C-alpha positions as semicolon CSV with decimal commas, in nm:
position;residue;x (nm);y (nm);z (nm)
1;X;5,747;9,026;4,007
2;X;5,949;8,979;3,684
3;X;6,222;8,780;3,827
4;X;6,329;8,491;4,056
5;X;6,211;8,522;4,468
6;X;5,987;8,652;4,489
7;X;4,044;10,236;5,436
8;X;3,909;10,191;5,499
9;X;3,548;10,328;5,472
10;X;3,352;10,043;5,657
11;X;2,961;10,027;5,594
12;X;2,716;9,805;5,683
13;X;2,555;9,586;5,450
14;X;2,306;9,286;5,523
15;X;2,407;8,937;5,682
16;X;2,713;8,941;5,896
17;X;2,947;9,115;5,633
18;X;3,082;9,438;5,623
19;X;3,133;9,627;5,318
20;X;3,472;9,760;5,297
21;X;3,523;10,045;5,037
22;X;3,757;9,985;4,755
23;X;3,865;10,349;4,679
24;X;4,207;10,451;4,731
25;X;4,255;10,569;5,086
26;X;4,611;10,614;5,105
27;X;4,711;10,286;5,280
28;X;5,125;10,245;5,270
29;X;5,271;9,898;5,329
30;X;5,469;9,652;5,158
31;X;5,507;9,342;5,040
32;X;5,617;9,018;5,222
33;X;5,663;8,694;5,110
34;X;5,613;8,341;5,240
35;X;5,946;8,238;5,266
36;X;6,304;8,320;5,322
37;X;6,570;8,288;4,993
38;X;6,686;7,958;5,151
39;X;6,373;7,849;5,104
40;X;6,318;7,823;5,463
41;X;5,875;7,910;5,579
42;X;5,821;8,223;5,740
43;X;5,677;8,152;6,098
44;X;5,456;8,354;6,285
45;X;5,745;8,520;6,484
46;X;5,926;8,608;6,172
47;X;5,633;8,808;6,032
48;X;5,568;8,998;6,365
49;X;5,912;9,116;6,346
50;X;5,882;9,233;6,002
51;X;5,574;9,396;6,069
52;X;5,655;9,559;6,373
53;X;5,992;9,694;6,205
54;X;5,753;9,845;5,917
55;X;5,612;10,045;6,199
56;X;5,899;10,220;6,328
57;X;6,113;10,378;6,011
58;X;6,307;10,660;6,032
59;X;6,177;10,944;5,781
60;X;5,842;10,794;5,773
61;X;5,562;10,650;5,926
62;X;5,191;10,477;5,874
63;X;5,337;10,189;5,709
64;X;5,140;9,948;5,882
65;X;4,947;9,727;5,584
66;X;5,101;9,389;5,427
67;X;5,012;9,259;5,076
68;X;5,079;8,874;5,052
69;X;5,072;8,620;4,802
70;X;4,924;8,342;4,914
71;X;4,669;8,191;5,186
72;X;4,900;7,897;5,196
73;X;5,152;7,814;5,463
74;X;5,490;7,745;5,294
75;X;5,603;7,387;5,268
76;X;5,211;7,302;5,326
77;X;4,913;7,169;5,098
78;X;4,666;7,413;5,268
79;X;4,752;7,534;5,620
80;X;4,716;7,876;5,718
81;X;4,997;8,112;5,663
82;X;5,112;8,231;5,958
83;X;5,132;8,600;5,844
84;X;4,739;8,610;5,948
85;X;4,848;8,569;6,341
86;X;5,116;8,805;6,316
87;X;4,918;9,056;6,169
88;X;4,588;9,007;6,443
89;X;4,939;9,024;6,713
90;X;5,017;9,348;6,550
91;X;4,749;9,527;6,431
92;X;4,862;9,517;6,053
93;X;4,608;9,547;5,728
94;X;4,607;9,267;5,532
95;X;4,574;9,290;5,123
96;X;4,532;8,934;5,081
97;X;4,697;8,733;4,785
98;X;4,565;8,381;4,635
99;X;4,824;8,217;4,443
100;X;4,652;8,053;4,160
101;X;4,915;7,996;3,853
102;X;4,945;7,669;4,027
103;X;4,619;7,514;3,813
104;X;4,315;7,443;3,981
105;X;4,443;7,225;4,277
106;X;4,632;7,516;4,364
107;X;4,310;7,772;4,427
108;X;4,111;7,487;4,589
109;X;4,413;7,513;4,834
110;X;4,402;7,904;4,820
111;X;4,051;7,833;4,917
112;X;4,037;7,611;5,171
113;X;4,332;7,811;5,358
114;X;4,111;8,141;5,324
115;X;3,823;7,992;5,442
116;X;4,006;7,803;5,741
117;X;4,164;8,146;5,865
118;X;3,755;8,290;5,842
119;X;3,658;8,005;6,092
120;X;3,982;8,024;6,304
121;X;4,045;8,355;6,346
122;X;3,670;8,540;6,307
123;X;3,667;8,889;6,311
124;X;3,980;8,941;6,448
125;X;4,173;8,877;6,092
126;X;3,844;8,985;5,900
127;X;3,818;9,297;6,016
128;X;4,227;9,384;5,890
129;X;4,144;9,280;5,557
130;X;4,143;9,583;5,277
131;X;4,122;9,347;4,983
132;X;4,148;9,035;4,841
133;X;4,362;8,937;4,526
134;X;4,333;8,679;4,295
135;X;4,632;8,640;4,158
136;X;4,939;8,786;4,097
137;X;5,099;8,871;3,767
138;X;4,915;8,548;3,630
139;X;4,840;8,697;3,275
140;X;5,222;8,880;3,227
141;X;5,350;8,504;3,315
142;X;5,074;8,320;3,014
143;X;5,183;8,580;2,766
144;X;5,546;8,498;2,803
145;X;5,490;8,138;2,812
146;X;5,590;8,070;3,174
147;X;5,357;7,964;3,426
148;X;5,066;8,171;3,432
149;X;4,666;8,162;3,379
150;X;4,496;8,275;3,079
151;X;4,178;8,563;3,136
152;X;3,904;8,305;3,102
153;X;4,111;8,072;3,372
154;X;4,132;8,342;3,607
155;X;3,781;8,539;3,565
156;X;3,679;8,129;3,661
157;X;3,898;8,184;3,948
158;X;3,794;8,502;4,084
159;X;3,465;8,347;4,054
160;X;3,505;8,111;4,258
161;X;3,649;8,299;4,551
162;X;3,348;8,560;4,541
163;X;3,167;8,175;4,587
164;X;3,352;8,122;4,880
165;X;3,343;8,435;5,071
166;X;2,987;8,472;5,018
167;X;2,794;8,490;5,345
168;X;3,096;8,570;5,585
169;X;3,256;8,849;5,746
170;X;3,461;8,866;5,408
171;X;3,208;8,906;5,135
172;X;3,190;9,316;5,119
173;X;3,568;9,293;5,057
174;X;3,644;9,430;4,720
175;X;3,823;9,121;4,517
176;X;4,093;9,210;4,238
177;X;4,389;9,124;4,040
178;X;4,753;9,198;4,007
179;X;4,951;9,269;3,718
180;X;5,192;9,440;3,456
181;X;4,992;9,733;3,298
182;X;5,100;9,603;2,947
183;X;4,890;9,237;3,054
184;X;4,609;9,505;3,156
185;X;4,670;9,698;2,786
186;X;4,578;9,334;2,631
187;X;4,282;9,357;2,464
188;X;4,222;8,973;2,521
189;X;4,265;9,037;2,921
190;X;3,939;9,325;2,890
191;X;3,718;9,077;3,070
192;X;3,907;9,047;3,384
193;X;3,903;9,395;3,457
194;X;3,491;9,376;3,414
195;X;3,513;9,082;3,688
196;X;3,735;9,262;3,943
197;X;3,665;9,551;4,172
198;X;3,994;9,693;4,157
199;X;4,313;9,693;3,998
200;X;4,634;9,612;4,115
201;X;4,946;9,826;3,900
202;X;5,302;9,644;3,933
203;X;5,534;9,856;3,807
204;X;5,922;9,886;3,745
205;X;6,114;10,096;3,507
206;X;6,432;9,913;3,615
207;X;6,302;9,575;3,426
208;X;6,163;9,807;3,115
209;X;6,474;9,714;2,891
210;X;6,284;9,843;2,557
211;X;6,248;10,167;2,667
212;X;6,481;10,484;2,817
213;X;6,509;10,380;3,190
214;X;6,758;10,533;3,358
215;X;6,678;10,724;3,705
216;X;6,608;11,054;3,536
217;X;6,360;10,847;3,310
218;X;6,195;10,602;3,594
219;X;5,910;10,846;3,648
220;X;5,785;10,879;3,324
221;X;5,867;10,512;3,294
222;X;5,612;10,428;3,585
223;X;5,377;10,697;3,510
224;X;5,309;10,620;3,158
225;X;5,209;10,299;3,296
226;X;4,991;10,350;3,563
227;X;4,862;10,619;3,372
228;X;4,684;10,371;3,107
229;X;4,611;10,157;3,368
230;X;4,430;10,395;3,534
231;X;4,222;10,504;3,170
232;X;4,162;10,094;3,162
233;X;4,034;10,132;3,508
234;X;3,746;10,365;3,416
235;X;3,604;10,400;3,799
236;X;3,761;10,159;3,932
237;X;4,078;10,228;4,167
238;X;4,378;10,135;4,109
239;X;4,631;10,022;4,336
240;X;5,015;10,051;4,336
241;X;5,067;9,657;4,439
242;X;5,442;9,656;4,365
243;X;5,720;9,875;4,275
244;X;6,082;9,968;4,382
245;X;6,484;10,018;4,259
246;X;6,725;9,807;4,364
247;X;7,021;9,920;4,570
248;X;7,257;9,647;4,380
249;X;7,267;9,379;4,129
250;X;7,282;9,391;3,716
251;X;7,245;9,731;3,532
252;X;6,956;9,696;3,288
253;X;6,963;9,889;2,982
254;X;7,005;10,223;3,165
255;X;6,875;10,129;3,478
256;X;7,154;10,146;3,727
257;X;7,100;9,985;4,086
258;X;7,237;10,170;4,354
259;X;7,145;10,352;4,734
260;X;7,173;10,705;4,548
261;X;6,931;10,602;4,275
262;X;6,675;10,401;4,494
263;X;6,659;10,654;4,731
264;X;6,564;10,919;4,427
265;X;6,329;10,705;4,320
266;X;6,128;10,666;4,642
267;X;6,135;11,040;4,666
268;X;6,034;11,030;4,337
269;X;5,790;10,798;4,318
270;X;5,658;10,668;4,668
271;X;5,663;11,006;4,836
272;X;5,461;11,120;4,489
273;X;5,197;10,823;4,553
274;X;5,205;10,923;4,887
275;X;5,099;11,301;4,798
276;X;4,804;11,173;4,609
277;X;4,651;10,906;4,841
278;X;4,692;10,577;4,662
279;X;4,703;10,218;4,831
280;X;5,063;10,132;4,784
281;X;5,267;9,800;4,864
282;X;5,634;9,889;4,777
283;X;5,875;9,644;4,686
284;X;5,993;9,579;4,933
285;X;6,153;9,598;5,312
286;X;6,413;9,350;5,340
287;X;6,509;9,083;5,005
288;X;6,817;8,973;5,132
289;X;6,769;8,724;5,445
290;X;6,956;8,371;5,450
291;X;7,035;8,430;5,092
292;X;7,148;8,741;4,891
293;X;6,908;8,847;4,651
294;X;7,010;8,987;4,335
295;X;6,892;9,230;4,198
296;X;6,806;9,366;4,568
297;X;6,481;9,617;4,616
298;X;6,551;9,569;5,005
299;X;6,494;9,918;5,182
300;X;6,741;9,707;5,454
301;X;7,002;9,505;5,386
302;X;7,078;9,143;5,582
303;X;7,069;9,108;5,917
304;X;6,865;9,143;6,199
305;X;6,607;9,436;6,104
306;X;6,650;9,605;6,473
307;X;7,019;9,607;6,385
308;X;7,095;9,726;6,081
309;X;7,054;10,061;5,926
310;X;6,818;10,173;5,624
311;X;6,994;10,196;5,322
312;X;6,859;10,528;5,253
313;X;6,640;10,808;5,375
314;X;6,257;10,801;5,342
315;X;6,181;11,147;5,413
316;X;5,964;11,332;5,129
317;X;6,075;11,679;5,053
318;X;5,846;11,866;4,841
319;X;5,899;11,762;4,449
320;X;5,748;11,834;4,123
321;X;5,433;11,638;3,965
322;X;5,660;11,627;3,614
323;X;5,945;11,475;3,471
324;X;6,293;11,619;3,376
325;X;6,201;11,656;3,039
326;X;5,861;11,895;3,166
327;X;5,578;11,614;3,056
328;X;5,334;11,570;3,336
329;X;5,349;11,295;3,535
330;X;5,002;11,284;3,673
């Protein structure tokens, strides 16, 4: 993300692998990182209960898939996160994430952890996996001068984790990248998308400062974006990896955070994704636990998930393809 905190069509194919389609299949889940805003690791017990909670909204259902961020146990060189036994425990689909603005001793960790789970956990966490990603955001981060990875760095990457899945259960998985469509738009960044086999779209009209973002303008905002993505994409899919409004915290531009405003724009724009079939990850369940996040894209506040409410309805109610204004969204 842009700030502080952070299917299944299965076909056989020769060895031991299985290939698993990378087209769009309508897969909801969300995103879930590796610790807690205290800084405190995520355990295996922590993750079930996130998961399981995922499973069991009001005003909507199937969300049942987790995109992480890294392979790596927080507070750990290399160990295996513990998200990987939750989600065998629970029965959730894994889009895998490999951390890798860390230089290279940080993907030979990546490495190491993915190919420890393979050997520890077999089929049972193979066979949950939707994707792989190497990566996340790497290219926005070099282009702004924070700590990222530049295309050639990361095509060497992604390259080296097709190396390492070869020959197990893993290697039909379709392997891509994360990112801000405008790192995608980057001519210099053309190459990555030739070494991926699917895209992943992070997008948020909230953090588009530049540009006329208030609620009524978030779906052209995030359509417009995705959009070129998509034209970059060519036939490849592409995946909505992260987006969201938050409920409270700064007002940017014209961006206003609030429960009325994030819950229009999940009816506008997850229940829209959610019409069309796309892979989505949204951003996110719960941000605020042992810390107060701010901005906050939580879809629950703090607390105990099992005891506090949603902040807003998830429903879908039928809605127009097009913005305010009339232009098409998609």
């Amino acid at each position: 993300m842009r700030f502080a905190s952070t299917v299944i069509g299965l076909a056989a194919t020769a060895g031991t692998a299985a290939a698993v389609s990378a087209a769009n299949s309508g897969i909801k889940g969300f995103n879930y990182g590796a610790f807690f805003l205290n800084q405190a690791a995520k355990q295996q017990a922590d993750f079930e209960y996130e998961f399981n909670r995922a499973k069991s909204l009001s005003g909507t259902s199937g969300w049942t898939s987790a995109r992480l961020y890294t392979m790596v146990q927080w507070g750990t060189a290399s160990d295996v996160i513990s998200a990987i036994p939750a989600a065998i425990n629970t029965k959730t689909t894994l889009l895998l994430g490999l951390w890798v603005s860390g230089g290279d001793q940080a993907i030979a960790n990546e490495i190491a952890a993915l190919k420890a789970a393979i050997t520890q956990y077999g089929t049972a966490f193979t066979d949950l996996v939707v994707g792989i990603s190497v990566g996340s955001e790497d290219l926005y981060r070099d282009a702004n001068n924070e700590v990222g990875v530049s295309g050639p760095t990361l095509i060497n990457y992604i390259s080296q984790v097709r190396s390492a899945i070869a020959g197990t259960a893993l290697a039909g998985v379709p392997v891509g990248h994360v990112d801000t469509y405008d790192s995608f738009l980057n001519a210099t960044n053309s190459d990555v998308i030739n070494n991926i086999d699917w895209l992943g779209f992070d997008g948020y009209p909230y953090w588009e400062a530049t540009k006329p973002n208030s609620i009524g303008d978030a779906p052209e905002r995030f359509y417009d974006g995705f959009n070129k993505t998509l034209a970059l994409a060519g036939s490849k899919p592409v995946y909505v990896t992260e987006t969201g409004w938050p409920t409270s915290g700064k007002t940017v531009n014209q961006a206003v955070p609030s429960v009325e405003n994030a819950r229009i724009y999940w009816q506008d724009i997850a229940c829209s994704l959610i019409a069309r079939g796309v892979n989505l990850w949204w951003y996110d369940l719960q941000e605020s636990q042992w810390g107060t996040a701010d901005p906050d894209f939580g879809i629950f506040p703090a607390g105990d998930l099992n005891a506090v409410s949603q902040h807003y309805d998830l429903s879908c109610v039928s809605h127009l393809s097009s913005t305010p204004n009339g232009k098409s969204l998609i």
